[in-house]
């Protein structure tokens, strides 16, 4: 018996949001951690800040929160009758 | 970014890139925070005594005994990227073949800024021998206090805190 792994799908708008959040968050927290550590002359501040902020980012971004599922894909209404389409290529009927 | 796995993959990939950039920045920052502390080194006596070579009972081997006096404030070397210092006192001399010898006769590992002020009146910690078993052909040696800065991230750097101005002669004693 295998344990079902949750897929955690989010929609396209959510994916774009996640990408932007993670990029801005990580790069800015890297810069802040360097500046903070340099100012306090303590390398523990640098890695502590970066580690904690990355864990927070994981908590924000990894689970499929409902805010990333606000824009479900709307499909076109289905055509009632299925037509048989003849595909041709030259004189051959495929 | 559609599933949990792909989000973990993307975020951790960007995290490792950021970490690489941060490590490079930290290692480059130690080039900005340079310090060259100077200390004082005095050699009070260098005496050479006849001795026996280890494992060879009939072979003669001379041993030098150095008494020294070191004062050096190495606290400026501790910046945010300094893990520890290796401080050593080295004897430097040229033998008759013209080979330069550097012999560590005393050393210490400084792990924190509180221990970085060094004030020692002591003698050599390690045996000071000449490979030709005698110091008769070697008139004198220079002594230097050297340090080695070990960073958390980046390059190992070397420096010298003190040096004897004049070469110090070996006083050869015939009896113990």
Short mmCIF file of N, CA and C in Angstrom, two decimals, chain A residues 6-10 15 18-19 22-23 26 30 33-34 37-38 41-43 46-47 50 54 57-58 61-64, chain B residues 1-5 7-12 14-15 18-19 21-23 25-26 29 32-33 78-81 152-153:
data_model
loop_
_atom_site.label_atom_id
_atom_site.label_comp_id
_atom_site.label_asym_id
_atom_site.label_seq_id
_atom_site.Cartn_x
_atom_site.Cartn_y
_atom_site.Cartn_z
N UNK A 6 0.38 14.19 -1.82
CA UNK A 6 -0.46 15.28 -2.33
C UNK A 6 0.24 16.03 -3.45
N UNK A 7 -0.48 16.27 -4.52
CA UNK A 7 0.10 16.97 -5.66
C UNK A 7 0.23 18.46 -5.39
N UNK A 8 -0.79 19.03 -4.72
CA UNK A 8 -0.74 20.45 -4.39
C UNK A 8 -0.73 21.35 -5.60
N UNK A 9 -1.68 21.11 -6.49
CA UNK A 9 -1.72 21.92 -7.72
C UNK A 9 -2.20 23.34 -7.43
N UNK A 10 -1.61 24.30 -8.14
CA UNK A 10 -2.11 25.68 -8.11
C UNK A 10 -2.31 26.13 -9.54
N UNK A 15 0.96 30.31 -10.00
CA UNK A 15 2.34 29.92 -10.30
C UNK A 15 3.22 31.13 -10.56
N UNK A 18 3.84 32.82 -7.21
CA UNK A 18 4.85 32.09 -6.43
C UNK A 18 6.24 32.38 -6.95
N UNK A 19 6.39 32.42 -8.25
CA UNK A 19 7.69 32.68 -8.85
C UNK A 19 8.20 34.05 -8.46
N UNK A 22 9.00 34.23 -4.57
CA UNK A 22 10.22 33.55 -4.15
C UNK A 22 11.47 34.28 -4.65
N UNK A 23 11.40 34.82 -5.86
CA UNK A 23 12.58 35.52 -6.40
C UNK A 23 12.88 36.79 -5.61
N UNK A 26 13.92 35.88 -1.82
CA UNK A 26 15.24 35.28 -1.61
C UNK A 26 16.36 36.26 -1.90
N UNK A 30 18.89 37.76 0.92
CA UNK A 30 20.34 37.54 0.82
C UNK A 30 21.10 38.84 1.02
N UNK A 33 20.79 40.00 4.63
CA UNK A 33 21.58 39.21 5.57
C UNK A 33 23.06 39.58 5.47
N UNK A 34 23.54 39.85 4.24
CA UNK A 34 24.95 40.27 4.11
C UNK A 34 25.18 41.60 4.81
N UNK A 37 24.96 41.23 8.65
CA UNK A 37 26.12 40.56 9.22
C UNK A 37 27.36 41.43 9.15
N UNK A 38 27.53 42.16 8.06
CA UNK A 38 28.69 43.04 7.92
C UNK A 38 28.63 44.17 8.93
N UNK A 41 29.24 42.73 12.30
CA UNK A 41 30.48 41.96 12.31
C UNK A 41 30.30 40.59 12.97
N UNK A 42 29.21 39.94 12.57
CA UNK A 42 28.91 38.63 13.13
C UNK A 42 28.33 37.76 12.03
N UNK A 43 29.04 36.69 11.70
CA UNK A 43 28.61 35.86 10.57
C UNK A 43 27.40 35.00 10.94
N UNK A 46 24.23 36.67 9.71
CA UNK A 46 24.00 36.47 8.27
C UNK A 46 23.29 35.15 8.00
N UNK A 47 23.89 34.06 8.49
CA UNK A 47 23.33 32.76 8.13
C UNK A 47 22.05 32.47 8.91
N UNK A 50 19.30 34.44 6.98
CA UNK A 50 19.00 33.82 5.69
C UNK A 50 18.26 32.49 5.89
N UNK A 54 14.41 31.86 4.73
CA UNK A 54 14.14 30.84 3.72
C UNK A 54 13.09 29.84 4.22
N UNK A 57 9.83 31.44 3.79
CA UNK A 57 9.45 31.44 2.38
C UNK A 57 8.89 30.08 1.98
N UNK A 58 9.51 29.02 2.48
CA UNK A 58 8.99 27.68 2.19
C UNK A 58 7.56 27.54 2.72
N UNK A 61 5.21 29.49 0.35
CA UNK A 61 5.15 29.19 -1.08
C UNK A 61 4.84 27.72 -1.38
N UNK A 62 5.30 26.81 -0.53
CA UNK A 62 5.19 25.39 -0.88
C UNK A 62 3.75 24.84 -0.79
N UNK A 63 3.02 25.07 0.33
CA UNK A 63 1.67 24.49 0.36
C UNK A 63 0.73 25.18 -0.64
N UNK A 64 -0.22 24.48 -1.19
CA UNK A 64 -1.15 25.09 -2.16
C UNK A 64 -2.20 25.94 -1.44
N UNK B 1 6.16 25.18 -11.51
CA UNK B 1 5.66 25.65 -10.22
C UNK B 1 4.26 25.12 -9.93
N UNK B 2 3.76 24.15 -10.72
CA UNK B 2 2.38 23.72 -10.56
C UNK B 2 2.18 22.82 -9.35
N UNK B 3 3.17 21.97 -9.02
CA UNK B 3 2.97 21.03 -7.91
C UNK B 3 3.96 21.32 -6.78
N UNK B 4 3.73 20.65 -5.65
CA UNK B 4 4.59 20.87 -4.49
C UNK B 4 6.05 20.56 -4.83
N UNK B 5 6.26 19.46 -5.52
CA UNK B 5 7.62 19.07 -5.85
C UNK B 5 8.33 20.10 -6.71
N UNK B 7 7.67 23.21 -6.91
CA UNK B 7 7.92 24.44 -6.14
C UNK B 7 9.13 24.27 -5.23
N UNK B 8 9.23 23.10 -4.56
CA UNK B 8 10.41 22.85 -3.72
C UNK B 8 11.68 22.93 -4.57
N UNK B 9 11.63 22.32 -5.73
CA UNK B 9 12.79 22.30 -6.64
C UNK B 9 13.20 23.71 -7.04
N UNK B 10 12.21 24.52 -7.46
CA UNK B 10 12.52 25.88 -7.92
C UNK B 10 13.08 26.75 -6.80
N UNK B 11 12.41 26.71 -5.64
CA UNK B 11 12.82 27.59 -4.55
C UNK B 11 14.19 27.19 -4.04
N UNK B 12 14.45 25.88 -3.91
CA UNK B 12 15.76 25.49 -3.38
C UNK B 12 16.87 25.75 -4.40
N UNK B 14 16.95 28.34 -6.49
CA UNK B 14 17.24 29.77 -6.36
C UNK B 14 17.96 30.06 -5.05
N UNK B 15 17.58 29.31 -3.99
CA UNK B 15 18.24 29.49 -2.69
C UNK B 15 19.73 29.15 -2.80
N UNK B 18 21.56 31.94 -4.49
CA UNK B 18 21.73 33.08 -3.58
C UNK B 18 22.83 32.79 -2.57
N UNK B 19 22.85 31.55 -2.07
CA UNK B 19 23.87 31.17 -1.08
C UNK B 19 25.27 31.27 -1.68
N UNK B 21 26.22 33.26 -4.12
CA UNK B 21 26.54 34.69 -4.21
C UNK B 21 26.93 35.27 -2.87
N UNK B 22 26.20 34.84 -1.82
CA UNK B 22 26.49 35.33 -0.47
C UNK B 22 27.88 34.89 -0.02
N UNK B 23 28.23 33.65 -0.29
CA UNK B 23 29.54 33.14 0.13
C UNK B 23 30.67 33.88 -0.59
N UNK B 25 30.47 36.93 -1.73
CA UNK B 25 30.51 38.28 -1.17
C UNK B 25 31.22 38.29 0.17
N UNK B 26 30.95 37.28 1.00
CA UNK B 26 31.61 37.22 2.32
C UNK B 26 33.12 37.05 2.15
N UNK B 29 34.65 40.20 1.09
CA UNK B 29 34.61 41.27 2.09
C UNK B 29 35.82 41.25 3.00
N UNK B 32 38.49 43.70 2.22
CA UNK B 32 38.28 45.09 2.65
C UNK B 32 38.73 45.29 4.09
N UNK B 33 38.58 44.25 4.90
CA UNK B 33 38.84 44.37 6.33
C UNK B 33 40.26 43.90 6.64
N UNK B 78 40.66 39.90 14.00
CA UNK B 78 39.36 39.24 14.13
C UNK B 78 38.27 40.12 13.54
N UNK B 79 37.83 39.78 12.33
CA UNK B 79 36.63 40.42 11.78
C UNK B 79 35.54 39.36 11.69
N UNK B 80 34.45 39.67 11.01
CA UNK B 80 33.31 38.74 11.02
C UNK B 80 33.61 37.42 10.33
N UNK B 81 34.64 37.43 9.49
CA UNK B 81 34.94 36.23 8.71
C UNK B 81 36.15 35.49 9.26
N UNK B 152 36.13 31.87 7.92
CA UNK B 152 34.99 30.95 7.76
C UNK B 152 34.80 30.62 6.28
N UNK B 153 34.84 31.65 5.44
CA UNK B 153 34.67 31.47 4.00
C UNK B 153 35.81 32.23 3.32
#
